[in-house]
CSV table of C-alpha atoms in Angstrom, one decimal:
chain,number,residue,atom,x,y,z
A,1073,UNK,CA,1.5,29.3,11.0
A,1074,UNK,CA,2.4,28.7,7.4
A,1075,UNK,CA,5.9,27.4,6.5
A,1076,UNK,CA,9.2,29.8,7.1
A,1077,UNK,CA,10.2,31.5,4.3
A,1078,UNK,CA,13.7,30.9,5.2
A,1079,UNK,CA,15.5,27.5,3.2
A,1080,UNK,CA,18.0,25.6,5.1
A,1081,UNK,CA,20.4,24.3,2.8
A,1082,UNK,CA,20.9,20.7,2.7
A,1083,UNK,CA,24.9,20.8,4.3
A,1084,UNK,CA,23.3,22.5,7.5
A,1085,UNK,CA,22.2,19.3,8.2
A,1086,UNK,CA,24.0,18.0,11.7
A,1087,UNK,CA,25.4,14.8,10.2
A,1088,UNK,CA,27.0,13.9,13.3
A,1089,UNK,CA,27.0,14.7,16.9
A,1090,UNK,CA,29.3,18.0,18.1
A,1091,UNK,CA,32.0,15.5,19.8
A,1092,UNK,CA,32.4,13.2,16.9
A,1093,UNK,CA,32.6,16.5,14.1
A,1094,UNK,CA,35.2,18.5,16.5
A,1095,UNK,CA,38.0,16.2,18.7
A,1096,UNK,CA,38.2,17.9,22.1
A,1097,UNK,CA,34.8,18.9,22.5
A,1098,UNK,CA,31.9,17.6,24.7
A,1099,UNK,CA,28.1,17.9,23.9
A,1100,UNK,CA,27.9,21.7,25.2
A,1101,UNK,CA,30.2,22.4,22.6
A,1102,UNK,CA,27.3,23.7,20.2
A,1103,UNK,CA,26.6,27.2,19.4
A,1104,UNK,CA,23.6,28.8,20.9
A,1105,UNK,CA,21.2,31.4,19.2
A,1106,UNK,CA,19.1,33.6,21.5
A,1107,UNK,CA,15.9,35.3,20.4
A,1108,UNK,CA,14.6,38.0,22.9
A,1109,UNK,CA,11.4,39.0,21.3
A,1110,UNK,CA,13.4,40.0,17.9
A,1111,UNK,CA,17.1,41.1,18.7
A,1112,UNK,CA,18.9,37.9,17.9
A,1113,UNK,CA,22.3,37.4,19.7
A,1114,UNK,CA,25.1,34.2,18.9
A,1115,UNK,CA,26.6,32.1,21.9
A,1116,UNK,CA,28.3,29.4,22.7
A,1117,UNK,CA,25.7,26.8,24.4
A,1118,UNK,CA,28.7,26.2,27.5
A,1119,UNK,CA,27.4,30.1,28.3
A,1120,UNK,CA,23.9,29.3,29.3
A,1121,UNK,CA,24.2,29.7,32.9
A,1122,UNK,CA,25.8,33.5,32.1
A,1123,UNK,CA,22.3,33.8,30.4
A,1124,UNK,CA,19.7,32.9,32.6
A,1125,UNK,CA,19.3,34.4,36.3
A,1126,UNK,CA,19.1,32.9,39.9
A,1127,UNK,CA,15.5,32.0,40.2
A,1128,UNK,CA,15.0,30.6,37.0
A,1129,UNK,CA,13.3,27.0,36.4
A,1130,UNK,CA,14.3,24.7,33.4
A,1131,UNK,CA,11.4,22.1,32.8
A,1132,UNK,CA,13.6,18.7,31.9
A,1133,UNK,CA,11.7,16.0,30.2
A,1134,UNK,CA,13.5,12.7,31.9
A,1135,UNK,CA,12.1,10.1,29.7
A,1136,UNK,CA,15.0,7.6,27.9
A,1137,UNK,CA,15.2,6.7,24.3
A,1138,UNK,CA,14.4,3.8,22.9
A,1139,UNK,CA,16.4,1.5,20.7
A,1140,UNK,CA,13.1,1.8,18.6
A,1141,UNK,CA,14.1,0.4,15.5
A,1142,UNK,CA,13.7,-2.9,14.5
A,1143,UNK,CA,14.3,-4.8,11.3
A,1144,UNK,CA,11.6,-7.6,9.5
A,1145,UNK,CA,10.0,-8.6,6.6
A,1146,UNK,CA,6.3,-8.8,5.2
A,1147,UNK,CA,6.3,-11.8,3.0
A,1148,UNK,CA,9.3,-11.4,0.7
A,1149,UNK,CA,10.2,-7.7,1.4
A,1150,UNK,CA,12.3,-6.3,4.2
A,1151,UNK,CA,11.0,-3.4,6.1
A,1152,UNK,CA,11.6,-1.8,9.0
A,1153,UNK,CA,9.6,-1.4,12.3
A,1154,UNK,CA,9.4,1.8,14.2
A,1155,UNK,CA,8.1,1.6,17.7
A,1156,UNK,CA,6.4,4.5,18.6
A,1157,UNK,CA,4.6,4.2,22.0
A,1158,UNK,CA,3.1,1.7,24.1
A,1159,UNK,CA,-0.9,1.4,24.7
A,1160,UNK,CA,-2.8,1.1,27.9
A,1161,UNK,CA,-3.7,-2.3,26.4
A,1162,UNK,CA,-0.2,-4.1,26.1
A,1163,UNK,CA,-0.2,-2.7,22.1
A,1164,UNK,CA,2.3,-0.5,20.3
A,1165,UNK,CA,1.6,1.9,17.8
A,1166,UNK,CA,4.3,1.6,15.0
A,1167,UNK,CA,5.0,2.5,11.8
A,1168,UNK,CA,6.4,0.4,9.0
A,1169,UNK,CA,8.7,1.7,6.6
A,1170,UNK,CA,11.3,0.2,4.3
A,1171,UNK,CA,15.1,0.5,3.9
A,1172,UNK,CA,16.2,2.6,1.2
A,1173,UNK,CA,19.4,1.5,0.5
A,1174,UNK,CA,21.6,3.8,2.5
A,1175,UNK,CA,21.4,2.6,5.6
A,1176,UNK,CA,18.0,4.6,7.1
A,1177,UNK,CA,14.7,4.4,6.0
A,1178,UNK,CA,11.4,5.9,3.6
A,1179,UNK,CA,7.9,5.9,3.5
A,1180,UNK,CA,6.4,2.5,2.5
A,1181,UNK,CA,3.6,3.2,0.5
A,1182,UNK,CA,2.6,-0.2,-0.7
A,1183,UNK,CA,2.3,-3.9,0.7
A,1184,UNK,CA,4.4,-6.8,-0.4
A,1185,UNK,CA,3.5,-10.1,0.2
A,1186,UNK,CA,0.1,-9.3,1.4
A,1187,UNK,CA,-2.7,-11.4,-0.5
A,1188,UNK,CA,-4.1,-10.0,-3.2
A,1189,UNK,CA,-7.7,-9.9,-1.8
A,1190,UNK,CA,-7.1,-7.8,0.6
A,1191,UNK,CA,-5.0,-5.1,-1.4
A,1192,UNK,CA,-8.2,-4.9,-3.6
A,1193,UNK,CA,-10.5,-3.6,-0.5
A,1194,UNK,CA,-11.4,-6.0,2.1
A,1195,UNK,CA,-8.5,-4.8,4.2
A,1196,UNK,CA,-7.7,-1.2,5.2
A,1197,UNK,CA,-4.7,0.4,3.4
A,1198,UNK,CA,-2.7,2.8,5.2
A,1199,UNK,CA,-1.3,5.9,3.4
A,1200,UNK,CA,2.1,6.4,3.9
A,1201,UNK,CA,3.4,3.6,6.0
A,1202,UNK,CA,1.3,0.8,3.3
A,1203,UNK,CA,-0.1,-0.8,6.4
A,1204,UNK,CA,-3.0,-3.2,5.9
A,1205,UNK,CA,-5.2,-4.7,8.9
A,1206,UNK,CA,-3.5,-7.9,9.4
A,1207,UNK,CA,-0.7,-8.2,8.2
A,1208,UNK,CA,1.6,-10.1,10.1
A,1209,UNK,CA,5.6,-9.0,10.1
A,1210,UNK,CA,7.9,-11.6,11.0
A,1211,UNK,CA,10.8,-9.9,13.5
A,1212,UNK,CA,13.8,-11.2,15.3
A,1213,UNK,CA,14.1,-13.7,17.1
A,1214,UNK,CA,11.0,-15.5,16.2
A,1215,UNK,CA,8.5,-12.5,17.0
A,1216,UNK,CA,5.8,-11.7,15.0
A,1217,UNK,CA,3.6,-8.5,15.0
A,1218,UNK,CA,0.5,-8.3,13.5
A,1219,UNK,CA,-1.3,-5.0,12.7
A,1220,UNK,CA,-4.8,-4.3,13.6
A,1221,UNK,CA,-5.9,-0.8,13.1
A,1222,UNK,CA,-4.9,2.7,12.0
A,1223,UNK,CA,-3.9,5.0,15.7
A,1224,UNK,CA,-6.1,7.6,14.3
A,1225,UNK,CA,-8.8,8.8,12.1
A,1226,UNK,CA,-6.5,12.1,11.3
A,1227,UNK,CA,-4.0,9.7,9.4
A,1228,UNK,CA,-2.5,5.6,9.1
A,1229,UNK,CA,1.2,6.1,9.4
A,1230,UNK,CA,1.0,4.9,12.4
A,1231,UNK,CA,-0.6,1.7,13.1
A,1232,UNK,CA,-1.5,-0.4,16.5
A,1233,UNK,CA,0.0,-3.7,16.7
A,1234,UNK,CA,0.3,-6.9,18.5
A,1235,UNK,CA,3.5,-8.5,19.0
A,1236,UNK,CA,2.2,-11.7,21.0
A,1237,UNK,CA,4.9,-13.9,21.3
A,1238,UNK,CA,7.4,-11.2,23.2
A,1239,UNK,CA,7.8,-8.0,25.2
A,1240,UNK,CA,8.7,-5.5,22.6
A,1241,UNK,CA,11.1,-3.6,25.7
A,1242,UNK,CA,13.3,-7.0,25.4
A,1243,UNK,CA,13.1,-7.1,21.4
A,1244,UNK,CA,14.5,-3.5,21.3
A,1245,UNK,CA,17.2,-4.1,23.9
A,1246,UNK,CA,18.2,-7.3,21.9
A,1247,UNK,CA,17.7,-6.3,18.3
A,1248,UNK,CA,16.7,-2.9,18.3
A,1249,UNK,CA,18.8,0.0,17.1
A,1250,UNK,CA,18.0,4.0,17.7
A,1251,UNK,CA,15.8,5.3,14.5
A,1252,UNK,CA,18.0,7.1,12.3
A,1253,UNK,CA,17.1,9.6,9.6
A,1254,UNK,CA,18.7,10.7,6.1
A,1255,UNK,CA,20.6,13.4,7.3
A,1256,UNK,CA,22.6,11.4,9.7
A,1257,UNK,CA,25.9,10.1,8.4
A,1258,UNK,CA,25.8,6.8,10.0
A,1259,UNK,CA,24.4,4.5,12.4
A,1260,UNK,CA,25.1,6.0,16.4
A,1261,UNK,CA,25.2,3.3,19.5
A,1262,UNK,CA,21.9,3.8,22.3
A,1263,UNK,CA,24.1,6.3,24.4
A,1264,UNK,CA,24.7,9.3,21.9
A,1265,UNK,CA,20.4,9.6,21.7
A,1266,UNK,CA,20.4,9.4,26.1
A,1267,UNK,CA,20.1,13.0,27.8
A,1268,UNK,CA,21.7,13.6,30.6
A,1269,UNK,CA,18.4,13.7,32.2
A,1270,UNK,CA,17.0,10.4,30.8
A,1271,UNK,CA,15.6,7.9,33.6
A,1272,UNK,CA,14.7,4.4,33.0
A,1273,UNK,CA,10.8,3.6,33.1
A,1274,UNK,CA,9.8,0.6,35.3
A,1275,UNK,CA,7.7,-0.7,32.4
A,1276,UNK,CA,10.6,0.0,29.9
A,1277,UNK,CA,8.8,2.1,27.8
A,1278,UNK,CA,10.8,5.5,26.8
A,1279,UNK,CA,10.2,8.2,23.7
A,1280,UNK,CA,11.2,6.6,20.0
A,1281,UNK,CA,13.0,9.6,19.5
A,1282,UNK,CA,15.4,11.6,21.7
A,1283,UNK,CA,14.2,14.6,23.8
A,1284,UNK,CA,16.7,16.5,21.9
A,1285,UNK,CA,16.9,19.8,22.9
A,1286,UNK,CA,18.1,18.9,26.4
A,1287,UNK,CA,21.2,16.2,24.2
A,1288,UNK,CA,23.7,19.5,24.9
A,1289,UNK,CA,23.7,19.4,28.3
A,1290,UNK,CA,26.7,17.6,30.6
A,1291,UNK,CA,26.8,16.8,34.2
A,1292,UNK,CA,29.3,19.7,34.9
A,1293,UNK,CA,26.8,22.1,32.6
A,1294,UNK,CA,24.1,21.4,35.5
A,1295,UNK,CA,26.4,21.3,38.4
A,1296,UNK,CA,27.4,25.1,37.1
A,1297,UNK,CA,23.5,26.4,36.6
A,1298,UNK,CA,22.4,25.2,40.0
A,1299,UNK,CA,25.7,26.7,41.8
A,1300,UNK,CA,24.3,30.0,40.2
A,1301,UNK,CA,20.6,29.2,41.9
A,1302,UNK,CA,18.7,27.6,38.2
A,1303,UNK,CA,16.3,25.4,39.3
A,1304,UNK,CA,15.7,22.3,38.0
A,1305,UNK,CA,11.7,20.7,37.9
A,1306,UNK,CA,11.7,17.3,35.8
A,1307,UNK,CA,9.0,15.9,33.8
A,1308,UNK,CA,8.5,13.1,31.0
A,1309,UNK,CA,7.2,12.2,28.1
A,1310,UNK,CA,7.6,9.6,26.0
A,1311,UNK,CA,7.7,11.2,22.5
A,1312,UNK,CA,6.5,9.0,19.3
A,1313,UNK,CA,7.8,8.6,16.2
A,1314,UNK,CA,7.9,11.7,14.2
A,1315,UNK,CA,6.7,12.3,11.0
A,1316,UNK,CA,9.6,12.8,8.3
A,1317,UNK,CA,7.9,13.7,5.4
A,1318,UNK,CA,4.5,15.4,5.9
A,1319,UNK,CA,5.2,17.2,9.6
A,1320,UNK,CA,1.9,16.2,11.0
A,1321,UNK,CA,1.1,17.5,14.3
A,1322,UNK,CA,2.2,15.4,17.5
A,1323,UNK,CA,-0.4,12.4,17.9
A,1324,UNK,CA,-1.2,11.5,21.8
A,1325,UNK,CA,1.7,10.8,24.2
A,1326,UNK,CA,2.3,9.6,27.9
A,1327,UNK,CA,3.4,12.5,30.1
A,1328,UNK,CA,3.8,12.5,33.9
A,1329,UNK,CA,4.0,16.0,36.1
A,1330,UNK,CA,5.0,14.8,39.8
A,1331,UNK,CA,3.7,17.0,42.6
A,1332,UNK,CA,7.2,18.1,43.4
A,1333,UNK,CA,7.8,19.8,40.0
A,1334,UNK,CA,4.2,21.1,39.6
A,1335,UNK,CA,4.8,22.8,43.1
A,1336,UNK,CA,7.9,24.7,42.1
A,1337,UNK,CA,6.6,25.8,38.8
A,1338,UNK,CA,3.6,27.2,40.9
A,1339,UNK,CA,6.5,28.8,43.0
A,1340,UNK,CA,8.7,30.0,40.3
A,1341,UNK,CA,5.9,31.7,38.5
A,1342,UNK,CA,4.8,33.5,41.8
A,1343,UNK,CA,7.9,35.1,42.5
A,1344,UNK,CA,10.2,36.2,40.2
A,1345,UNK,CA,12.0,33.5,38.2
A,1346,UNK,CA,11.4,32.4,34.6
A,1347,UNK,CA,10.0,28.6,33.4
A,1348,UNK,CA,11.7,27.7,30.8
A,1349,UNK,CA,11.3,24.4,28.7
A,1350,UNK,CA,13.6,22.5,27.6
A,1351,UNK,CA,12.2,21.1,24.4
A,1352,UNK,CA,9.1,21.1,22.6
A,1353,UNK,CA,7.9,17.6,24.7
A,1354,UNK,CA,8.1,19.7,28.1
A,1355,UNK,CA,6.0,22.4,27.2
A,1356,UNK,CA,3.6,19.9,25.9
A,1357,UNK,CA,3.6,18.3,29.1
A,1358,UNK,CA,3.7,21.3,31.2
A,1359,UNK,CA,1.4,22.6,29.4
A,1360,UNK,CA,-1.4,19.4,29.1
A,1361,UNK,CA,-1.0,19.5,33.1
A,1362,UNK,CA,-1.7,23.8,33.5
A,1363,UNK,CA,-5.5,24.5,34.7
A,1364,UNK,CA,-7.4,27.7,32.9
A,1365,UNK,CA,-6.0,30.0,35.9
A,1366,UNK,CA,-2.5,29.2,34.6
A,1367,UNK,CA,-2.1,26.8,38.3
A,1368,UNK,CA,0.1,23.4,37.1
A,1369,UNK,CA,-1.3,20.1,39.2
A,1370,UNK,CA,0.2,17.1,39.0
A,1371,UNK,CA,-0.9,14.9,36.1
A,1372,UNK,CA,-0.4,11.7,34.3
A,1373,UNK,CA,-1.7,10.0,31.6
A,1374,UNK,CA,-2.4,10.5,27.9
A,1375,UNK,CA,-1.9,14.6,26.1
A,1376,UNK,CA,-3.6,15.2,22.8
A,1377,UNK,CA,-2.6,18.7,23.6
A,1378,UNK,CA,-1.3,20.3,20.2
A,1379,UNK,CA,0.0,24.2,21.6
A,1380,UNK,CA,-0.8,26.5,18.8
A,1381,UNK,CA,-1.1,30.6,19.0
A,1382,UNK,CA,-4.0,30.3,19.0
A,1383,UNK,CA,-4.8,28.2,22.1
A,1384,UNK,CA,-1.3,30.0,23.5
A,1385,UNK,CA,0.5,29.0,26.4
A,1386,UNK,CA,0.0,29.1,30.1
A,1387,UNK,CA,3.0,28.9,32.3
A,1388,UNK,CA,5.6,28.7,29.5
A,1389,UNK,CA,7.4,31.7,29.7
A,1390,UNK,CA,10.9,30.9,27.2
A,1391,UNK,CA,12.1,27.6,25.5
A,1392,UNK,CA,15.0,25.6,24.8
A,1393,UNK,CA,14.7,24.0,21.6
A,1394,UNK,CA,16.4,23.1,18.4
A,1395,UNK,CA,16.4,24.1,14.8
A,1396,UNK,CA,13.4,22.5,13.2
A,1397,UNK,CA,12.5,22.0,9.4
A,1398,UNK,CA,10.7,25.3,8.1
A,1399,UNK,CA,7.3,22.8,7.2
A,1400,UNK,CA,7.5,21.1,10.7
A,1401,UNK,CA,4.5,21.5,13.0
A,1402,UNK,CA,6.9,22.1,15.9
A,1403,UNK,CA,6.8,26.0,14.7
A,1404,UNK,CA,3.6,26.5,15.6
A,1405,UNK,CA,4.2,25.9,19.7
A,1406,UNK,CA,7.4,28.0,19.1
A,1407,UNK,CA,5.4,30.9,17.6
A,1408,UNK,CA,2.8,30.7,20.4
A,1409,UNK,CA,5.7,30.7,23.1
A,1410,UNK,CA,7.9,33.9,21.5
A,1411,UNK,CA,5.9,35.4,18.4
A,1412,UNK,CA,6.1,34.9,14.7
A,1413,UNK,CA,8.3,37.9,14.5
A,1414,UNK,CA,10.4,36.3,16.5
A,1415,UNK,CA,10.4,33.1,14.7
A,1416,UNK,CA,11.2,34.4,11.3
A,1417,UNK,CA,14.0,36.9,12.6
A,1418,UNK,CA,15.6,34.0,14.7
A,1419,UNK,CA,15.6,31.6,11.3
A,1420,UNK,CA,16.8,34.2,8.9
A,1421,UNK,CA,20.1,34.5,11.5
A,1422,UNK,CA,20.6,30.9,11.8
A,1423,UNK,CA,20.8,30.2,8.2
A,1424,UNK,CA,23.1,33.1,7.7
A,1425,UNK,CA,24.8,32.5,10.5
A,1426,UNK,CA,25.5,28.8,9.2
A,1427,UNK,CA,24.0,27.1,12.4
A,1428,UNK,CA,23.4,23.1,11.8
A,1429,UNK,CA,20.1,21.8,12.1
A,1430,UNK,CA,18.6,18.7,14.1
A,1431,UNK,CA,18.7,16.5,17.0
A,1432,UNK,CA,22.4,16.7,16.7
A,1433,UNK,CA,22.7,20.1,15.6
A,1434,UNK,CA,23.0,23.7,17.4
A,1435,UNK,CA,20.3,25.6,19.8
A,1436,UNK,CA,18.0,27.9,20.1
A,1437,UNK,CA,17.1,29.7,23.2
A,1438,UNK,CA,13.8,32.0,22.8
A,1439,UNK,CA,13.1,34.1,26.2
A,1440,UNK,CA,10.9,37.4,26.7
């Protein structure tokens, strides 16, 4: 899919979550577009249950955010850590970037402090996040990480590192904040980024970035879908960082399907009730755990999945999502779940409707 034509004007930018822009309001007070194939309608998100039927099946991604932020310095310079995901091997993958003077962050694209020797070759650079095979940051607290190789061959934003002297889930709690973008107005405390859905992970590991789409929900939001027979089949994945100024696609994340959920999407999709995702991270996991006869198992592990029209989807039948950059990579899962017809008509409205964009900004609903 190339970009959307459509340009989202800067001030539709969510600066600020819906309860701190409007007094009196809770998270569902966001507005709600819904795209059925291409006849776009406007709602309020609080009207959701009124739009889906008894029988339906929301796929919830459970995982918690991360306080994955963490300042330090190379040398000299200040920089800024973010944690992406924990390895099988005890590494993280991470990014470094460096402040830019408002109070979030942009891409570091050389290496201060490191020796000269290494700058000139004998180490490996990394584009974008000016990574270099062993450099050591120093962190809070005493903590050092040391970087040791680029995640993947497609790219080196992202980097695996060592931190050997502590467990990065007690650096975050203690010294991490939640990763913050230019768009946002200011710094927001751990709870604003936690769904109502989020769970703990016994090994503290969570997604760098919150599982936004499902931020709009409240406990008395639920209580109402499920007194009007919405079912409910939850799923993580711990998303990584993502990529703020080239939109790669999604690199490989931890998912889990229990056998409980995988057995009622089965069920759903044999009778006649709808699955619908809530967010782009529970199709992906849906979707990485869904056989070649369209049958979900339960699964764990690692998804390179990237869901493109190409390669379609299997069980997915609508999706809850939000408003994403007209570049971002995201559009291509979202044009293999509802169309690209649908995808331009639905962005054309939101712009001239004024919706806001981003993980605290409005939603979009796309069903058959």
């Amino acid at each position: 899919m190339s970009s959307l034509a459509v340009r989202v004007p800067e001030e539709l930018s969510a600066r600020v979550p819906v309860e701190q822009r409007e007094p009196g309001l809770d998270r569902d007070g966001v507005r709600l577009l819904v795209s059925r194939g291409t006849e776009v309608s406007h709602h309020a998100f609080a009207e959701l249950p009124k739009l889906l039927r008894a029988g339906d099946l929301l796929v919830v991604n459970t995982s918690s955010t991360l306080a994955a932020a963490v300042d330090g310095r190379v040398g000299h310079a200040r920089v800024v850590v973010h944690f992406s995901t924990r390895g099988d091997d005890g590494r993280w993958a991470v990014e470094l970037r460096e402040p830019d003077g408002r109070g979030t962050t942009r891409a570091r694209t050389d290496v201060t402090g490191a020796p000269r020797a290494r700058a000139e070759g004998k180490g490996v650079r990394g584009r974008g996040c000016g990574g270099l095979a062993g450099t050591k940051v120093r962190l809070p607290g005493g903590a050092r990480l040391v970087l040791e190789e680029p995640l993947s061959a497609r790219g080196e934003r992202l980097w695996w590192a060592r931190v050997p002297e502590a467990e990065v889930p007690a650096l975050l709690r203690e010294h991490g904040r939640p990763i913050r973008y230019s768009y946002t107005a200011r710094d927001q405390p751990l709870s604003v980024y936690q769904t109502v859905f989020a769970l703990p992970s016994p090994d503290g590991t969570g997604s760098a970035e919150m599982p936004s789409a499902a931020r709009p929900f409240t406990a008395r939001l639920v209580a109402e879908l499920v007194s009007r027979g919405v079912q409910f089949a939850p799923v993580s994945l711990h998303t990584g960082v993502a990529s703020a100024e080239s939109h790669e696609p999604p690199y490989p994340e931890r998912f889990a399907v229990p056998q409980a959920s995988a057995r009622l999407i089965n069920a759903v999709r044999a009778g006649d009730g709808r699955v619908v995702a809530v967010g782009t991270t529970a199709v992906r996991a849906v979707e990485s755990a869904a056989g070649a006869d369209g049958v979900v198992r339960a699964r764990a592990g690692w998804t390179d999945l990237v869901v493109t029209p190409e390669r379609g989807v299997r069980v997915v039948e609508g999706l809850l999502t939000g408003l994403h950059e007209p570049e971002a990579s995201h559009l291509l899962m979202l044009e293999a779940v509802a169309g690209r017809a649908a995808i331009d008509r639905g962005y054309e409205a939101a712009v001239r409707g004024r919706y806001l964009w981003h993980e605290f900004g409005d939603v979009h609903l796309l069903l058959p």
